Coordinates of C-alpha atoms in Angstrom, one line a residue:
Chain A
X28 CA 0.0 0.0 0.0
X29 CA 2.8 2.4 0.8
X30 CA 4.4 2.3 -2.7
X31 CA 1.2 3.4 -4.5
X32 CA 2.2 6.1 -7.0
X33 CA 1.7 9.6 -5.5
X34 CA 0.4 12.1 -7.9
X35 CA 2.7 15.1 -8.1
X36 CA 1.7 18.6 -7.2
X37 CA -1.6 17.6 -5.6
X38 CA -3.2 19.6 -2.8
X39 CA -4.1 17.6 0.3
X40 CA -7.9 17.7 -0.2
X41 CA -7.5 16.5 -3.8
X42 CA -5.0 13.8 -2.7
X43 CA -7.5 12.5 -0.1
X44 CA -10.2 12.3 -2.8
X45 CA -7.6 10.6 -5.1
X46 CA -6.9 8.0 -2.5
X47 CA -10.6 7.5 -1.6
X48 CA -11.4 6.7 -5.2
X49 CA -8.5 4.3 -5.5
X50 CA -9.6 2.5 -2.4
X51 CA -13.2 2.4 -3.7
X52 CA -12.1 0.9 -7.0
X53 CA -9.8 -1.6 -5.3
X54 CA -12.6 -2.8 -3.0
X55 CA -15.1 -3.1 -5.9
X56 CA -12.6 -5.1 -7.9
X57 CA -11.8 -7.3 -4.9
X58 CA -15.5 -8.1 -4.4
X59 CA -15.9 -8.9 -8.1
X60 CA -12.8 -11.2 -8.1
X61 CA -13.9 -13.0 -4.9
X62 CA -17.4 -13.5 -6.4
X63 CA -16.0 -15.1 -9.6
X64 CA -13.6 -17.3 -7.7
X65 CA -16.6 -18.7 -5.7
X66 CA -18.8 -18.9 -8.8
X67 CA -16.2 -20.9 -10.8
X68 CA -15.7 -23.2 -7.8
X69 CA -19.4 -23.9 -7.5
X70 CA -19.9 -24.3 -11.3
X71 CA -17.1 -26.9 -11.2
X72 CA -18.8 -28.8 -8.3
X73 CA -22.1 -28.8 -10.2
X74 CA -20.5 -30.0 -13.4
X75 CA -18.5 -32.8 -11.7
X76 CA -21.6 -33.7 -9.7
X77 CA -23.6 -34.1 -12.9
X78 CA -21.1 -36.6 -14.2
X79 CA -20.8 -38.6 -11.0
X80 CA -24.5 -39.3 -10.3
Chain B
X16 CA -13.2 22.2 -14.7
X17 CA -9.6 21.6 -13.6
X18 CA -6.8 22.8 -15.9
X19 CA -5.8 20.3 -18.6
X20 CA -2.4 19.7 -17.0
X21 CA -3.9 18.6 -13.7
X22 CA -3.9 14.9 -13.0
X23 CA -7.3 13.3 -13.7
X24 CA -8.9 11.7 -10.7
X25 CA -9.4 7.9 -11.0
X26 CA -12.9 7.1 -12.3
X27 CA -15.2 5.9 -9.6
X28 CA -16.5 2.3 -9.8
X29 CA -20.0 3.6 -9.9
X30 CA -19.3 5.3 -13.2
X31 CA -18.2 2.0 -14.7
X32 CA -21.5 0.5 -13.3
X33 CA -23.5 3.3 -14.9
X34 CA -21.9 2.4 -18.3
X35 CA -23.8 -0.9 -18.3
X36 CA -27.2 0.9 -18.3
X37 CA -28.5 -0.9 -15.2
X38 CA -32.1 0.1 -15.9
X39 CA -32.1 -1.5 -19.3
X40 CA -30.3 -4.5 -17.8
X41 CA -33.2 -5.1 -15.4
X42 CA -35.5 -5.8 -18.4
X43 CA -32.8 -7.9 -20.0
X44 CA -32.4 -10.0 -16.9
X45 CA -36.1 -10.4 -16.5
X46 CA -36.9 -11.5 -20.1
X47 CA -33.8 -13.7 -20.1
X48 CA -34.9 -15.4 -16.9
X49 CA -38.4 -15.9 -18.2
X50 CA -37.1 -17.5 -21.4
X51 CA -35.0 -19.8 -19.2
X52 CA -37.8 -20.7 -16.8
X53 CA -40.5 -21.1 -19.6
X54 CA -38.3 -23.6 -21.5
X55 CA -39.3 -27.2 -21.3
X56 CA -36.1 -28.4 -19.7
X57 CA -34.6 -28.4 -16.2
X58 CA -31.3 -26.7 -15.5
X59 CA -29.3 -26.6 -12.3
X60 CA -30.0 -23.4 -10.3
X61 CA -26.3 -22.5 -10.2
X62 CA -26.0 -22.9 -14.0
X63 CA -29.3 -21.0 -14.5
X64 CA -27.9 -18.2 -12.4
X65 CA -24.6 -18.2 -14.4
X66 CA -26.5 -18.1 -17.7
X67 CA -28.6 -15.1 -16.6
X68 CA -25.4 -13.4 -15.2
X69 CA -23.7 -13.9 -18.5
X70 CA -26.7 -12.5 -20.4
X71 CA -26.6 -9.4 -18.1
X72 CA -22.8 -9.0 -18.4
X73 CA -23.0 -9.3 -22.2
X74 CA -25.8 -6.7 -22.3
X75 CA -23.7 -4.5 -20.0
X76 CA -20.7 -4.8 -22.2
X77 CA -22.7 -3.9 -25.3
X78 CA -24.2 -0.9 -23.5
X79 CA -20.7 0.3 -22.5
X80 CA -19.6 0.0 -26.1
X81 CA -22.7 1.9 -27.2
X82 CA -21.8 4.7 -24.7
X83 CA -18.2 4.7 -25.9
X84 CA -19.3 5.2 -29.5
X85 CA -22.0 7.7 -28.8
X86 CA -20.3 9.9 -26.2
X87 CA -20.5 12.9 -28.6
X88 CA -24.1 12.3 -29.3
X89 CA -25.0 11.8 -25.7
X90 CA -23.3 15.1 -24.8
X91 CA -25.8 16.9 -27.0
X92 CA -29.0 15.5 -25.4
X93 CA -30.5 16.5 -22.1
X94 CA -31.5 12.9 -21.2
X95 CA -28.0 11.6 -21.7
X96 CA -25.6 14.5 -21.0
X97 CA -24.9 13.4 -17.4
X98 CA -23.6 9.9 -18.5
X99 CA -20.0 9.3 -17.3
X100 CA -18.3 9.9 -20.7
X101 CA -20.1 13.2 -21.9
X102 CA -19.8 14.5 -18.3
X103 CA -16.0 14.0 -18.5
X104 CA -15.8 11.6 -15.5
X105 CA -14.1 8.9 -17.5
X106 CA -11.8 8.6 -20.5
X107 CA -13.1 6.9 -23.7
X108 CA -10.5 4.3 -23.9
X109 CA -11.3 3.0 -20.4
X110 CA -15.0 2.7 -21.4
X111 CA -14.2 0.9 -24.6
X112 CA -11.9 -1.6 -22.9
X113 CA -14.4 -2.1 -20.1
X114 CA -17.1 -2.9 -22.7
X115 CA -14.9 -5.3 -24.7
X116 CA -13.8 -7.0 -21.4
X117 CA -17.4 -7.6 -20.2
X118 CA -18.4 -8.8 -23.7
X119 CA -15.6 -11.3 -24.2
X120 CA -15.7 -12.5 -20.6
X121 CA -19.5 -13.1 -20.6
X122 CA -19.4 -15.1 -23.9
X123 CA -16.5 -17.2 -22.7
X124 CA -18.1 -17.9 -19.3
X125 CA -21.4 -18.8 -21.0
X126 CA -19.7 -21.1 -23.4
X127 CA -17.7 -22.9 -20.7
X128 CA -20.4 -23.2 -18.1
X129 CA -23.5 -23.7 -20.3
X130 CA -22.8 -24.4 -24.0
X131 CA -21.4 -22.8 -27.1
X132 CA -24.8 -22.5 -28.9
X133 CA -26.1 -20.1 -26.2
X134 CA -22.6 -18.4 -26.1
X135 CA -22.6 -18.0 -29.9
X136 CA -26.1 -16.3 -29.7
X137 CA -24.8 -14.0 -26.9
X138 CA -21.8 -13.0 -29.1
X139 CA -24.1 -12.4 -32.1
X140 CA -26.4 -10.2 -29.9
X141 CA -23.5 -8.1 -28.6
X142 CA -22.1 -7.6 -32.1
X143 CA -25.6 -6.9 -33.4
X144 CA -26.1 -4.1 -30.8
X145 CA -22.7 -2.6 -30.6
X146 CA -21.7 -2.8 -34.3
X147 CA -24.6 -3.3 -36.6
X148 CA -27.0 -1.1 -34.6
X149 CA -24.9 1.5 -32.8
X150 CA -22.1 2.1 -35.2
X151 CA -23.7 1.2 -38.6
X152 CA -27.4 1.7 -38.8
X153 CA -28.6 3.9 -36.0
X154 CA -27.1 7.1 -37.5
X155 CA -28.1 6.1 -41.0
X156 CA -31.7 5.0 -41.2
X157 CA -35.0 6.1 -39.6
X158 CA -35.8 2.4 -39.2
X159 CA -33.0 2.3 -36.6
X160 CA -35.4 1.4 -33.8
X161 CA -36.9 -1.6 -35.7
X162 CA -33.3 -2.9 -36.1
X163 CA -32.3 -2.0 -32.6
X164 CA -35.3 -4.0 -31.3
X165 CA -33.6 -7.1 -32.6
X166 CA -30.8 -6.6 -30.0
X167 CA -33.3 -6.3 -27.1
X168 CA -35.1 -9.5 -28.4
X169 CA -32.1 -11.8 -27.8
X170 CA -32.2 -12.3 -24.0
X171 CA -35.3 -14.7 -23.8
X172 CA -33.9 -16.6 -26.9
X173 CA -30.5 -17.0 -25.2
X174 CA -32.2 -17.9 -21.9
X175 CA -34.3 -20.6 -23.5
X176 CA -31.4 -22.0 -25.5
X177 CA -29.3 -22.1 -22.4
X178 CA -31.9 -24.4 -20.8
X179 CA -32.7 -26.6 -23.8
X180 CA -29.5 -26.5 -25.9
X181 CA -31.4 -26.1 -29.1
X182 CA -33.2 -23.5 -31.2
X183 CA -36.9 -24.2 -31.8
X184 CA -40.0 -22.3 -32.8
X185 CA -40.9 -21.1 -29.3
X186 CA -37.7 -19.1 -28.5
X187 CA -37.8 -17.6 -32.0
X188 CA -41.4 -16.5 -31.3
X189 CA -40.3 -14.8 -28.0
X190 CA -37.6 -13.1 -30.1
X191 CA -40.2 -11.9 -32.6
X192 CA -42.6 -10.6 -29.9
X193 CA -39.9 -8.3 -28.4
X194 CA -38.8 -7.3 -31.9
X195 CA -42.4 -6.3 -32.7
X196 CA -42.9 -4.6 -29.3
X197 CA -39.8 -2.3 -29.5
X198 CA -40.9 0.1 -32.2
X199 CA -44.1 1.3 -30.6
X200 CA -42.4 1.3 -27.2
X201 CA -39.6 3.5 -28.4
X202 CA -41.4 5.7 -30.9
X203 CA -43.8 6.7 -28.1
X204 CA -40.8 8.0 -26.2
X205 CA -39.3 9.6 -29.4
X206 CA -42.5 11.5 -29.9
X207 CA -42.1 13.4 -26.6
X208 CA -38.4 13.8 -26.7
X209 CA -38.0 14.4 -30.5
X210 CA -36.4 17.8 -30.2
X211 CA -33.4 16.2 -28.5
X212 CA -32.8 13.7 -31.3
X213 CA -33.2 16.3 -34.0
X214 CA -30.5 18.4 -32.3
X215 CA -27.8 15.6 -32.5
X216 CA -28.7 14.4 -36.0
X217 CA -30.0 10.9 -35.2
X218 CA -32.6 10.1 -37.9
X219 CA -35.4 9.1 -35.5
X220 CA -38.6 8.4 -37.4
X221 CA -40.6 11.4 -36.0
X222 CA -37.7 13.7 -37.1
X223 CA -37.2 12.3 -40.6
X224 CA -40.6 10.9 -41.7
X225 CA -42.7 13.2 -39.7
X226 CA -45.1 12.7 -36.8
X227 CA -48.1 11.4 -38.8
X228 CA -46.0 8.6 -40.2
X229 CA -44.6 7.7 -36.8
X230 CA -48.1 7.6 -35.2
X231 CA -49.4 5.4 -38.1
X232 CA -46.4 3.0 -37.7
X233 CA -47.0 2.8 -33.9
X234 CA -50.5 1.7 -34.6
X235 CA -49.5 -0.9 -37.2
X236 CA -46.9 -2.5 -34.9
X237 CA -49.3 -2.5 -32.0
X238 CA -52.0 -4.2 -34.2
X239 CA -49.5 -6.8 -35.4
X240 CA -48.3 -7.5 -31.9
X241 CA -51.7 -9.0 -30.9
X242 CA -51.8 -12.0 -33.2
X243 CA -48.0 -12.5 -32.8
X244 CA -48.1 -12.5 -29.0
X245 CA -50.9 -15.1 -29.1
X246 CA -49.1 -17.4 -31.6
X247 CA -47.2 -19.4 -28.9
X248 CA -50.7 -20.5 -27.6
X249 CA -52.0 -21.3 -31.1
X250 CA -49.0 -23.5 -32.0
X251 CA -49.4 -25.4 -28.7
X252 CA -46.2 -24.0 -27.2
X253 CA -48.0 -22.7 -24.2
X254 CA -51.4 -23.2 -22.4
X255 CA -54.4 -21.0 -22.1
X256 CA -53.0 -19.1 -19.1
X257 CA -50.5 -17.4 -21.4
X258 CA -52.8 -17.3 -24.4
X259 CA -55.6 -15.5 -22.7
X260 CA -53.3 -13.1 -20.9
X261 CA -51.5 -12.3 -24.2
X262 CA -54.8 -11.5 -25.9
X263 CA -56.0 -9.2 -23.0
X264 CA -52.6 -7.5 -22.6
X265 CA -52.2 -6.9 -26.3
X266 CA -55.8 -5.6 -26.6
X267 CA -54.9 -3.1 -23.8
X268 CA -51.7 -2.2 -25.6
X269 CA -53.6 -1.5 -28.8
X270 CA -56.1 0.5 -26.7
X271 CA -53.2 2.7 -25.5
X272 CA -51.8 3.0 -29.0
X273 CA -55.1 4.0 -30.6
X274 CA -55.3 7.5 -29.2
X275 CA -51.6 8.0 -30.0
X276 CA -52.1 6.7 -33.6
X277 CA -55.2 8.8 -34.3
X278 CA -54.3 12.2 -32.9
X279 CA -52.0 15.1 -33.8
X280 CA -49.8 17.1 -31.5
X281 CA -51.4 20.5 -30.7
X282 CA -49.6 23.6 -29.6
X283 CA -48.4 23.3 -25.9
X284 CA -49.3 19.6 -25.9
X285 CA -48.4 17.7 -22.8
X286 CA -48.1 14.4 -24.8
X287 CA -50.1 12.5 -22.2
X288 CA -51.3 9.6 -24.5
X289 CA -47.7 9.1 -25.7
X290 CA -46.3 9.0 -22.1
X291 CA -49.1 6.6 -21.1
X292 CA -48.4 4.3 -24.0
X293 CA -44.7 4.3 -23.2
X294 CA -45.4 3.6 -19.5
X295 CA -47.8 0.8 -20.3
X296 CA -45.5 -0.8 -22.9
X297 CA -43.0 -1.6 -20.1
X298 CA -45.8 -3.0 -17.9
X299 CA -46.9 -5.0 -20.9
X300 CA -43.6 -6.8 -21.5
X301 CA -43.1 -7.6 -17.8
X302 CA -46.6 -9.0 -17.5
X303 CA -46.5 -11.0 -20.7
X304 CA -43.3 -12.8 -19.8
X305 CA -44.5 -13.3 -16.2
X306 CA -47.6 -15.0 -17.6
X307 CA -45.4 -17.1 -19.8
X308 CA -43.6 -18.5 -16.8
X309 CA -46.8 -18.8 -14.8
X310 CA -48.2 -20.8 -17.7
X311 CA -45.3 -23.2 -17.7
X312 CA -45.6 -23.6 -13.9
X313 CA -49.3 -24.3 -14.2
X314 CA -48.6 -26.9 -16.9
X315 CA -45.8 -28.6 -14.9
X316 CA -47.8 -28.6 -11.7
X317 CA -50.9 -29.8 -13.5
X318 CA -53.2 -27.1 -12.1
X319 CA -55.3 -26.9 -15.1
X320 CA -56.1 -30.5 -15.6

């Protein structure tokens, strides 16, 4: 987290907004990735299950 | 506006979400789900969910590509000027890449999880909307809405094929019903926002062919919709629950279209009949597809025997 690129010449309020948006995007992306990881796992279970029974 | 040299703030994730036209997506999800549930085949709930998710993501990708291409047009219209691209909250390349990513991802996931026939149809629907409609025909012909209706007609077809794995008469009829429904639905809207479309040079029918022609065409499509909507019943694809509901709903649709088709805009007109037709057209499609699913449920449960 500490080596995230710091935009040059940015006033503190803007920098706070910059960081807040970065965090928001990272969180949204994290949720999406976790969702798809779970979805692929469950799809795999269903597909394997279909061939076992 | 900040000076050009200032570093642009990262685009918020909400703006990426807005690119997918979430409100249109709700209709896509609903009709896709109805196609899937009305099909005479059972599909595992997880796979059904995945199929609908892919249809929604594909529609979102196509919508993002549409907004990428039309950013300049959107900037000129009141209804669309606040979208992320014309409002300057996002750069165009990001919107394009997001659209392509969603489109490709949804087709691949649908192919791997469900089947390549459904995935192929999804790919065709995305290309149809983003390329044939948005880029090619929308700016060139006043029949653009008729053509665009084809794009919106794909979800129930894809949903049905995801469940059954084959294309038969029924899913094609569902496609045809939405295809026939779209022109009166959208032209009713175009009648009361026509000044906007004229400004940005999109050849909407009311702008190019005139209001009288548009009103007549609305009436023709509404009249054709009635026998078409009832056809699934006549060919034995559904039961009477759907058939009777389709006839009643379509008669009401025609009832709302009649005053629109037979009147002329007066000075200082509030366009009430047009707004009511537009509002009812959305209710119509939701109700018709809900009845399709209810009919299937009634048949499976044997309630009508």
